[in-house]
Amino acid sequence: MSADSGITAAVATPTRLEILAQAVTAALPALTPVANHTGELTFEVPATELKAVAQVLRDAPALKFEMCMDVCGVDYLSHGHAEWTTETATSSGFSRGVARGAQRAGALPPGRRFAAVYHLLSLALNQRLRLRVFCPDDDAPMVDSVTDIWAGANWFEREAFDLFGILFKGHPDLRRLLTDYGFIGHPFRKDFPLSGNVEVRYDPEKGRVVYQPVSIDPRVLVPKVIRHDNRYDPALTNAPVHTTSLTNTDG
């Protein structure tokens, strides 16, 4: 056998997702990739660069994201906290699904509470991308509108404004979309009361619908379920589950 011969290491063929990630990084090296746990590609963009990045994503030949499928608001106020705020439920009975020992401690850093997430689709290249931008100001969350790049984002941005209070600078008609006239607050924010701030009723004396302070006592009821079934006993992981037969054995 010649000296230059030997076992050649197999080179894995990149997946379509990896090829797309390389194309996005090559066109926009300033973007920050977000951890991928669902087989979907997500990048984070600074708020000041949103319009320029959106333009490149739409027009670059290797990207061609000509359609904005959705714009979602996100409130990270309680992100990473395992427990609901209740008086009786504890970690032994209920959690948000956050891994034990991985909870976030303390308050969020400034400018990391509200985010707008854009779901993009390339019909020409049959590929998808998610873009996330954080609002720098937590008290008055605002990012640029992308309606002049993707006209379909118009109502999506109005929805995010209505439900999360995110302002989209340059939007042609930023009004509420889903809530009623005179609605107070933004119902998808994590600090919005579950029962709301006001309630409506028909007043027969005034002959119209009136608003009044909500009369429901807000409380969070979380069931605490403790199972003694052998399916949940680590020492009996492989033990069979005993069930009661419902077959009628009488004659």
PDB file of C-alpha atoms in Angstrom:
ATOM      1  CA  MET A   1       0.000   0.000   0.000  1.00  0.00           C
ATOM      2  CA  SER A   2       1.329   3.425  -0.932  1.00  0.00           C
ATOM      3  CA  ALA A   3       2.217   5.916   1.772  1.00  0.00           C
ATOM      4  CA  ASP A   4      -0.442   8.400   0.737  1.00  0.00           C
ATOM      5  CA  SER A   5      -3.223   5.816   0.847  1.00  0.00           C
ATOM      6  CA  GLY A   6      -5.208   5.113   3.964  1.00  0.00           C
ATOM      7  CA  ILE A   7      -8.550   5.449   5.541  1.00  0.00           C
ATOM      8  CA  THR A   8     -10.271   8.587   4.374  1.00  0.00           C
ATOM      9  CA  ALA A   9     -12.494  10.172   6.983  1.00  0.00           C
ATOM     10  CA  ALA A  10     -16.078  10.328   5.887  1.00  0.00           C
ATOM     11  CA  VAL A  11     -17.264  13.860   5.342  1.00  0.00           C
ATOM     12  CA  ALA A  12     -20.878  14.357   6.367  1.00  0.00           C
ATOM     13  CA  THR A  13     -23.044  16.020   3.774  1.00  0.00           C
ATOM     14  CA  PRO A  14     -24.499  19.250   5.214  1.00  0.00           C
ATOM     15  CA  THR A  15     -28.245  19.304   5.668  1.00  0.00           C
ATOM     16  CA  ARG A  16     -30.513  21.882   4.024  1.00  0.00           C
ATOM     17  CA  LEU A  17     -30.790  23.633   7.367  1.00  0.00           C
ATOM     18  CA  GLU A  18     -27.010  23.846   7.713  1.00  0.00           C
ATOM     19  CA  ILE A  19     -26.695  25.149   4.156  1.00  0.00           C
ATOM     20  CA  LEU A  20     -29.266  27.831   4.891  1.00  0.00           C
ATOM     21  CA  ALA A  21     -27.487  28.785   8.125  1.00  0.00           C
ATOM     22  CA  GLN A  22     -24.228  29.175   6.194  1.00  0.00           C
ATOM     23  CA  ALA A  23     -25.945  31.342   3.572  1.00  0.00           C
ATOM     24  CA  VAL A  24     -27.491  33.601   6.220  1.00  0.00           C
ATOM     25  CA  THR A  25     -24.180  33.936   8.091  1.00  0.00           C
ATOM     26  CA  ALA A  26     -22.338  34.746   4.863  1.00  0.00           C
ATOM     27  CA  ALA A  27     -24.850  37.456   3.910  1.00  0.00           C
ATOM     28  CA  LEU A  28     -25.354  38.807   7.438  1.00  0.00           C
ATOM     29  CA  PRO A  29     -22.368  38.003   9.666  1.00  0.00           C
ATOM     30  CA  ALA A  30     -23.632  40.333  12.414  1.00  0.00           C
ATOM     31  CA  LEU A  31     -26.611  38.098  13.232  1.00  0.00           C
ATOM     32  CA  THR A  32     -26.482  35.954  16.366  1.00  0.00           C
ATOM     33  CA  PRO A  33     -27.678  32.355  16.014  1.00  0.00           C
ATOM     34  CA  VAL A  34     -30.172  31.170  18.613  1.00  0.00           C
ATOM     35  CA  ALA A  35     -29.935  27.657  20.053  1.00  0.00           C
ATOM     36  CA  ASN A  36     -31.893  25.219  17.908  1.00  0.00           C
ATOM     37  CA  HIS A  37     -33.938  22.607  19.757  1.00  0.00           C
ATOM     38  CA  THR A  38     -36.768  22.048  17.282  1.00  0.00           C
ATOM     39  CA  GLY A  39     -35.082  21.645  13.918  1.00  0.00           C
ATOM     40  CA  GLU A  40     -35.823  25.266  13.004  1.00  0.00           C
ATOM     41  CA  LEU A  41     -33.406  28.080  12.254  1.00  0.00           C
ATOM     42  CA  THR A  42     -33.529  31.233  14.374  1.00  0.00           C
ATOM     43  CA  PHE A  43     -31.303  34.312  14.398  1.00  0.00           C
ATOM     44  CA  GLU A  44     -31.314  37.334  16.684  1.00  0.00           C
ATOM     45  CA  VAL A  45     -30.869  40.783  15.178  1.00  0.00           C
ATOM     46  CA  PRO A  46     -30.220  44.107  16.987  1.00  0.00           C
ATOM     47  CA  ALA A  47     -33.182  46.477  16.854  1.00  0.00           C
ATOM     48  CA  THR A  48     -31.122  49.120  15.039  1.00  0.00           C
ATOM     49  CA  GLU A  49     -30.321  46.677  12.217  1.00  0.00           C
ATOM     50  CA  LEU A  50     -33.793  45.202  11.706  1.00  0.00           C
ATOM     51  CA  LYS A  51     -34.757  47.076   8.525  1.00  0.00           C
ATOM     52  CA  ALA A  52     -31.400  46.522   6.825  1.00  0.00           C
ATOM     53  CA  VAL A  53     -31.381  42.824   7.724  1.00  0.00           C
ATOM     54  CA  ALA A  54     -34.953  42.366   6.518  1.00  0.00           C
ATOM     55  CA  GLN A  55     -34.044  43.950   3.182  1.00  0.00           C
ATOM     56  CA  VAL A  56     -31.133  41.542   2.696  1.00  0.00           C
ATOM     57  CA  LEU A  57     -33.192  38.513   3.710  1.00  0.00           C
ATOM     58  CA  ARG A  58     -35.786  39.395   1.100  1.00  0.00           C
ATOM     59  CA  ASP A  59     -33.479  40.344  -1.780  1.00  0.00           C
ATOM     60  CA  ALA A  60     -30.338  38.179  -1.450  1.00  0.00           C
ATOM     61  CA  PRO A  61     -30.330  35.500  -4.209  1.00  0.00           C
ATOM     62  CA  ALA A  62     -29.393  32.715  -1.759  1.00  0.00           C
ATOM     63  CA  LEU A  63     -32.157  33.682   0.678  1.00  0.00           C
ATOM     64  CA  LYS A  64     -35.206  35.160  -1.106  1.00  0.00           C
ATOM     65  CA  PHE A  65     -37.486  35.353   1.934  1.00  0.00           C
ATOM     66  CA  GLU A  66     -40.191  37.151   0.041  1.00  0.00           C
ATOM     67  CA  MET A  67     -43.008  36.401   2.493  1.00  0.00           C
ATOM     68  CA  CYS A  68     -43.516  37.247   6.166  1.00  0.00           C
ATOM     69  CA  MET A  69     -45.813  34.529   7.490  1.00  0.00           C
ATOM     70  CA  ASP A  70     -46.311  35.919  11.000  1.00  0.00           C
ATOM     71  CA  VAL A  71     -45.075  38.431  13.560  1.00  0.00           C
ATOM     72  CA  CYS A  72     -45.330  37.305  17.190  1.00  0.00           C
ATOM     73  CA  GLY A  73     -44.772  39.230  20.374  1.00  0.00           C
ATOM     74  CA  VAL A  74     -42.992  37.592  23.320  1.00  0.00           C
ATOM     75  CA  ASP A  75     -42.890  38.695  26.948  1.00  0.00           C
ATOM     76  CA  TYR A  76     -39.929  37.140  28.787  1.00  0.00           C
ATOM     77  CA  LEU A  77     -40.909  38.565  32.176  1.00  0.00           C
ATOM     78  CA  SER A  78     -41.199  35.155  33.904  1.00  0.00           C
ATOM     79  CA  HIS A  79     -39.037  33.190  31.493  1.00  0.00           C
ATOM     80  CA  GLY A  80     -36.863  30.698  33.368  1.00  0.00           C
ATOM     81  CA  HIS A  81     -38.900  30.805  36.559  1.00  0.00           C
ATOM     82  CA  ALA A  82     -40.257  27.366  37.396  1.00  0.00           C
ATOM     83  CA  GLU A  83     -43.108  28.152  39.760  1.00  0.00           C
ATOM     84  CA  TRP A  84     -46.395  29.915  39.311  1.00  0.00           C
ATOM     85  CA  THR A  85     -47.096  32.596  41.887  1.00  0.00           C
ATOM     86  CA  THR A  86     -49.577  30.832  44.151  1.00  0.00           C
ATOM     87  CA  GLU A  87     -50.160  30.474  47.864  1.00  0.00           C
ATOM     88  CA  THR A  88     -50.303  26.689  48.118  1.00  0.00           C
ATOM     89  CA  ALA A  89     -48.628  25.013  45.113  1.00  0.00           C
ATOM     90  CA  THR A  90     -44.985  24.023  45.543  1.00  0.00           C
ATOM     91  CA  SER A  91     -42.233  22.526  43.444  1.00  0.00           C
ATOM     92  CA  SER A  92     -43.141  19.071  44.728  1.00  0.00           C
ATOM     93  CA  GLY A  93     -46.496  19.254  43.011  1.00  0.00           C
ATOM     94  CA  PHE A  94     -46.329  21.604  40.033  1.00  0.00           C
ATOM     95  CA  SER A  95     -43.945  23.578  37.858  1.00  0.00           C
ATOM     96  CA  ARG A  96     -43.929  25.449  34.577  1.00  0.00           C
ATOM     97  CA  GLY A  97     -41.866  22.691  33.004  1.00  0.00           C
ATOM     98  CA  VAL A  98     -38.515  24.393  33.584  1.00  0.00           C
ATOM     99  CA  ALA A  99     -35.706  21.949  34.249  1.00  0.00           C
ATOM    100  CA  ARG A 100     -34.790  21.719  37.922  1.00  0.00           C
ATOM    101  CA  GLY A 101     -31.566  23.556  38.653  1.00  0.00           C
ATOM    102  CA  ALA A 102     -31.789  25.607  35.438  1.00  0.00           C
ATOM    103  CA  GLN A 103     -34.020  28.385  36.674  1.00  0.00           C
ATOM    104  CA  ARG A 104     -33.164  32.001  36.112  1.00  0.00           C
ATOM    105  CA  ALA A 105     -32.267  33.935  39.236  1.00  0.00           C
ATOM    106  CA  GLY A 106     -33.024  37.610  39.671  1.00  0.00           C
ATOM    107  CA  ALA A 107     -34.549  40.161  37.334  1.00  0.00           C
ATOM    108  CA  LEU A 108     -34.221  40.334  33.563  1.00  0.00           C
ATOM    109  CA  PRO A 109     -31.442  42.520  32.152  1.00  0.00           C
ATOM    110  CA  PRO A 110     -32.731  45.829  30.723  1.00  0.00           C
ATOM    111  CA  GLY A 111     -33.948  45.542  27.151  1.00  0.00           C
ATOM    112  CA  ARG A 112     -34.554  41.786  27.292  1.00  0.00           C
ATOM    113  CA  ARG A 113     -38.210  41.614  28.251  1.00  0.00           C
ATOM    114  CA  PHE A 114     -40.133  42.178  25.005  1.00  0.00           C
ATOM    115  CA  ALA A 115     -39.243  40.728  21.628  1.00  0.00           C
ATOM    116  CA  ALA A 116     -40.818  40.612  18.198  1.00  0.00           C
ATOM    117  CA  VAL A 117     -40.366  37.360  16.280  1.00  0.00           C
ATOM    118  CA  TYR A 118     -40.697  37.242  12.497  1.00  0.00           C
ATOM    119  CA  HIS A 119     -41.502  33.978  10.701  1.00  0.00           C
ATOM    120  CA  LEU A 120     -40.211  34.160   7.143  1.00  0.00           C
ATOM    121  CA  LEU A 121     -40.825  31.921   4.132  1.00  0.00           C
ATOM    122  CA  SER A 122     -39.020  31.625   0.815  1.00  0.00           C
ATOM    123  CA  LEU A 123     -41.404  30.264  -1.794  1.00  0.00           C
ATOM    124  CA  ALA A 124     -38.699  30.269  -4.443  1.00  0.00           C
ATOM    125  CA  LEU A 125     -36.233  28.202  -2.401  1.00  0.00           C
ATOM    126  CA  ASN A 126     -38.685  26.360  -0.105  1.00  0.00           C
ATOM    127  CA  GLN A 127     -37.006  27.371   3.138  1.00  0.00           C
ATOM    128  CA  ARG A 128     -38.031  29.009   6.404  1.00  0.00           C
ATOM    129  CA  LEU A 129     -36.323  31.284   8.913  1.00  0.00           C
ATOM    130  CA  ARG A 130     -37.201  32.853  12.241  1.00  0.00           C
ATOM    131  CA  LEU A 131     -35.879  36.302  13.162  1.00  0.00           C
ATOM    132  CA  ARG A 132     -36.007  37.667  16.726  1.00  0.00           C
ATOM    133  CA  VAL A 133     -35.440  41.278  17.766  1.00  0.00           C
ATOM    134  CA  PHE A 134     -35.560  42.560  21.350  1.00  0.00           C
ATOM    135  CA  CYS A 135     -37.074  45.948  22.173  1.00  0.00           C
ATOM    136  CA  PRO A 136     -34.385  48.126  23.811  1.00  0.00           C
ATOM    137  CA  ASP A 137     -36.851  49.926  26.122  1.00  0.00           C
ATOM    138  CA  ASP A 138     -38.897  47.732  28.476  1.00  0.00           C
ATOM    139  CA  ASP A 139     -41.221  50.600  29.491  1.00  0.00           C
ATOM    140  CA  ALA A 140     -42.044  51.617  25.911  1.00  0.00           C
ATOM    141  CA  PRO A 141     -41.086  48.619  23.723  1.00  0.00           C
ATOM    142  CA  MET A 142     -40.530  49.725  20.142  1.00  0.00           C
ATOM    143  CA  VAL A 143     -38.947  48.359  16.969  1.00  0.00           C
ATOM    144  CA  ASP A 144     -39.111  49.451  13.341  1.00  0.00           C
ATOM    145  CA  SER A 145     -42.030  48.352  11.216  1.00  0.00           C
ATOM    146  CA  VAL A 146     -41.196  46.104   8.253  1.00  0.00           C
ATOM    147  CA  THR A 147     -44.442  46.771   6.370  1.00  0.00           C
ATOM    148  CA  ASP A 148     -42.537  48.538   3.588  1.00  0.00           C
ATOM    149  CA  ILE A 149     -40.512  45.344   3.066  1.00  0.00           C
ATOM    150  CA  TRP A 150     -43.244  42.755   3.687  1.00  0.00           C
ATOM    151  CA  ALA A 151     -46.680  44.312   3.235  1.00  0.00           C
ATOM    152  CA  GLY A 152     -48.271  41.246   4.822  1.00  0.00           C
ATOM    153  CA  ALA A 153     -46.753  42.202   8.188  1.00  0.00           C
ATOM    154  CA  ASN A 154     -49.286  45.028   8.564  1.00  0.00           C
ATOM    155  CA  TRP A 155     -51.963  43.197  10.552  1.00  0.00           C
ATOM    156  CA  PHE A 156     -49.423  40.960  12.288  1.00  0.00           C
ATOM    157  CA  GLU A 157     -47.718  44.015  13.768  1.00  0.00           C
ATOM    158  CA  ARG A 158     -51.093  45.446  14.795  1.00  0.00           C
ATOM    159  CA  GLU A 159     -51.850  42.188  16.608  1.00  0.00           C
ATOM    160  CA  ALA A 160     -48.511  42.268  18.450  1.00  0.00           C
ATOM    161  CA  PHE A 161     -49.190  45.896  19.407  1.00  0.00           C
ATOM    162  CA  ASP A 162     -52.674  45.078  20.661  1.00  0.00           C
ATOM    163  CA  LEU A 163     -51.762  42.019  22.719  1.00  0.00           C
ATOM    164  CA  PHE A 164     -48.239  42.917  23.910  1.00  0.00           C
ATOM    165  CA  GLY A 165     -48.033  46.701  23.592  1.00  0.00           C
ATOM    166  CA  ILE A 166     -45.056  46.554  21.217  1.00  0.00           C
ATOM    167  CA  LEU A 167     -44.878  49.739  19.124  1.00  0.00           C
ATOM    168  CA  PHE A 168     -43.801  49.472  15.482  1.00  0.00           C
ATOM    169  CA  LYS A 169     -42.180  52.688  14.332  1.00  0.00           C
ATOM    170  CA  GLY A 170     -43.301  53.710  10.852  1.00  0.00           C
ATOM    171  CA  HIS A 171     -46.390  51.496  10.749  1.00  0.00           C
ATOM    172  CA  PRO A 172     -49.031  53.162   8.525  1.00  0.00           C
ATOM    173  CA  ASP A 173     -52.010  52.436  10.816  1.00  0.00           C
ATOM    174  CA  LEU A 174     -51.022  51.084  14.234  1.00  0.00           C
ATOM    175  CA  ARG A 175     -54.383  50.517  15.934  1.00  0.00           C
ATOM    176  CA  ARG A 176     -55.776  47.747  18.118  1.00  0.00           C
ATOM    177  CA  LEU A 177     -56.979  44.776  16.138  1.00  0.00           C
ATOM    178  CA  LEU A 178     -58.512  42.154  18.460  1.00  0.00           C
ATOM    179  CA  THR A 179     -59.583  43.902  21.664  1.00  0.00           C
ATOM    180  CA  ASP A 180     -62.588  46.184  22.121  1.00  0.00           C
ATOM    181  CA  TYR A 181     -62.682  49.965  21.834  1.00  0.00           C
ATOM    182  CA  GLY A 182     -61.317  51.547  24.995  1.00  0.00           C
ATOM    183  CA  PHE A 183     -59.680  48.317  26.176  1.00  0.00           C
ATOM    184  CA  ILE A 184     -57.211  48.923  28.988  1.00  0.00           C
ATOM    185  CA  GLY A 185     -53.805  47.222  28.893  1.00  0.00           C
ATOM    186  CA  HIS A 186     -52.349  44.459  26.751  1.00  0.00           C
ATOM    187  CA  PRO A 187     -53.750  41.010  27.638  1.00  0.00           C
ATOM    188  CA  PHE A 188     -50.787  38.829  26.598  1.00  0.00           C
ATOM    189  CA  ARG A 189     -48.311  40.555  28.897  1.00  0.00           C
ATOM    190  CA  LYS A 190     -47.210  38.360  31.787  1.00  0.00           C
ATOM    191  CA  ASP A 191     -48.174  40.985  34.356  1.00  0.00           C
ATOM    192  CA  PHE A 192     -51.691  41.448  32.963  1.00  0.00           C
ATOM    193  CA  PRO A 193     -54.277  40.169  35.514  1.00  0.00           C
ATOM    194  CA  LEU A 194     -55.999  36.946  34.461  1.00  0.00           C
ATOM    195  CA  SER A 195     -59.400  38.445  35.202  1.00  0.00           C
ATOM    196  CA  GLY A 196     -58.639  41.693  33.361  1.00  0.00           C
ATOM    197  CA  ASN A 197     -58.949  45.259  34.602  1.00  0.00           C
ATOM    198  CA  VAL A 198     -62.580  46.052  33.750  1.00  0.00           C
ATOM    199  CA  GLU A 199     -65.793  44.217  32.979  1.00  0.00           C
ATOM    200  CA  VAL A 200     -68.842  45.226  30.956  1.00  0.00           C
ATOM    201  CA  ARG A 201     -72.553  44.880  31.624  1.00  0.00           C
ATOM    202  CA  TYR A 202     -75.763  46.282  30.258  1.00  0.00           C
ATOM    203  CA  ASP A 203     -77.222  49.036  32.435  1.00  0.00           C
ATOM    204  CA  PRO A 204     -81.021  49.145  31.976  1.00  0.00           C
ATOM    205  CA  GLU A 205     -81.241  52.601  33.566  1.00  0.00           C
ATOM    206  CA  LYS A 206     -78.690  54.120  31.213  1.00  0.00           C
ATOM    207  CA  GLY A 207     -79.858  51.967  28.316  1.00  0.00           C
ATOM    208  CA  ARG A 208     -76.329  51.054  27.231  1.00  0.00           C
ATOM    209  CA  VAL A 209     -73.328  48.893  28.001  1.00  0.00           C
ATOM    210  CA  VAL A 210     -71.139  50.298  30.764  1.00  0.00           C
ATOM    211  CA  TYR A 211     -67.601  49.567  31.922  1.00  0.00           C
ATOM    212  CA  GLN A 212     -66.844  49.011  35.585  1.00  0.00           C
ATOM    213  CA  PRO A 213     -63.944  47.660  37.692  1.00  0.00           C
ATOM    214  CA  VAL A 214     -63.713  43.896  37.525  1.00  0.00           C
ATOM    215  CA  SER A 215     -65.580  42.174  40.359  1.00  0.00           C
ATOM    216  CA  ILE A 216     -63.838  38.787  40.087  1.00  0.00           C
ATOM    217  CA  ASP A 217     -61.397  37.962  42.863  1.00  0.00           C
ATOM    218  CA  PRO A 218     -58.194  37.033  40.985  1.00  0.00           C
ATOM    219  CA  ARG A 219     -56.556  33.836  42.207  1.00  0.00           C
ATOM    220  CA  VAL A 220     -54.518  31.030  40.690  1.00  0.00           C
ATOM    221  CA  LEU A 221     -55.715  27.516  41.378  1.00  0.00           C
ATOM    222  CA  VAL A 222     -53.078  24.867  40.711  1.00  0.00           C
ATOM    223  CA  PRO A 223     -53.846  21.241  41.545  1.00  0.00           C
ATOM    224  CA  LYS A 224     -51.148  19.428  43.460  1.00  0.00           C
ATOM    225  CA  VAL A 225     -51.168  15.810  42.321  1.00  0.00           C
ATOM    226  CA  ILE A 226     -49.063  13.246  44.179  1.00  0.00           C
ATOM    227  CA  ARG A 227     -49.064   9.847  42.490  1.00  0.00           C
ATOM    228  CA  HIS A 228     -48.104   6.639  44.283  1.00  0.00           C
ATOM    229  CA  ASP A 229     -48.346   4.542  41.133  1.00  0.00           C
ATOM    230  CA  ASN A 230     -45.395   2.226  40.456  1.00  0.00           C
ATOM    231  CA  ARG A 231     -44.995   3.878  37.058  1.00  0.00           C
ATOM    232  CA  TYR A 232     -43.459   6.841  38.890  1.00  0.00           C
ATOM    233  CA  ASP A 233     -41.234   4.873  41.274  1.00  0.00           C
ATOM    234  CA  PRO A 234     -37.605   5.004  40.009  1.00  0.00           C
ATOM    235  CA  ALA A 235     -36.866   1.702  41.750  1.00  0.00           C
ATOM    236  CA  LEU A 236     -39.645  -0.029  39.822  1.00  0.00           C
ATOM    237  CA  THR A 237     -39.187   1.479  36.394  1.00  0.00           C
ATOM    238  CA  ASN A 238     -39.600  -1.835  34.598  1.00  0.00           C
ATOM    239  CA  ALA A 239     -42.318  -3.183  36.840  1.00  0.00           C
ATOM    240  CA  PRO A 240     -45.589  -4.022  35.091  1.00  0.00           C
ATOM    241  CA  VAL A 241     -48.512  -1.696  35.578  1.00  0.00           C
ATOM    242  CA  HIS A 242     -51.335  -3.426  37.440  1.00  0.00           C
ATOM    243  CA  THR A 243     -54.735  -2.709  35.987  1.00  0.00           C
ATOM    244  CA  THR A 244     -58.170  -3.822  36.991  1.00  0.00           C
ATOM    245  CA  SER A 245     -59.976  -5.951  34.439  1.00  0.00           C
ATOM    246  CA  LEU A 246     -63.486  -4.859  33.578  1.00  0.00           C
ATOM    247  CA  THR A 247     -64.378  -8.172  31.947  1.00  0.00           C
ATOM    248  CA  ASN A 248     -67.533  -9.755  33.327  1.00  0.00           C
ATOM    249  CA  THR A 249     -66.592 -13.256  34.645  1.00  0.00           C
ATOM    250  CA  ASP A 250     -70.069 -14.177  35.888  1.00  0.00           C
ATOM    251  CA  GLY A 251     -71.232 -17.170  33.821  1.00  0.00           C
TER     252      GLY A 251
END
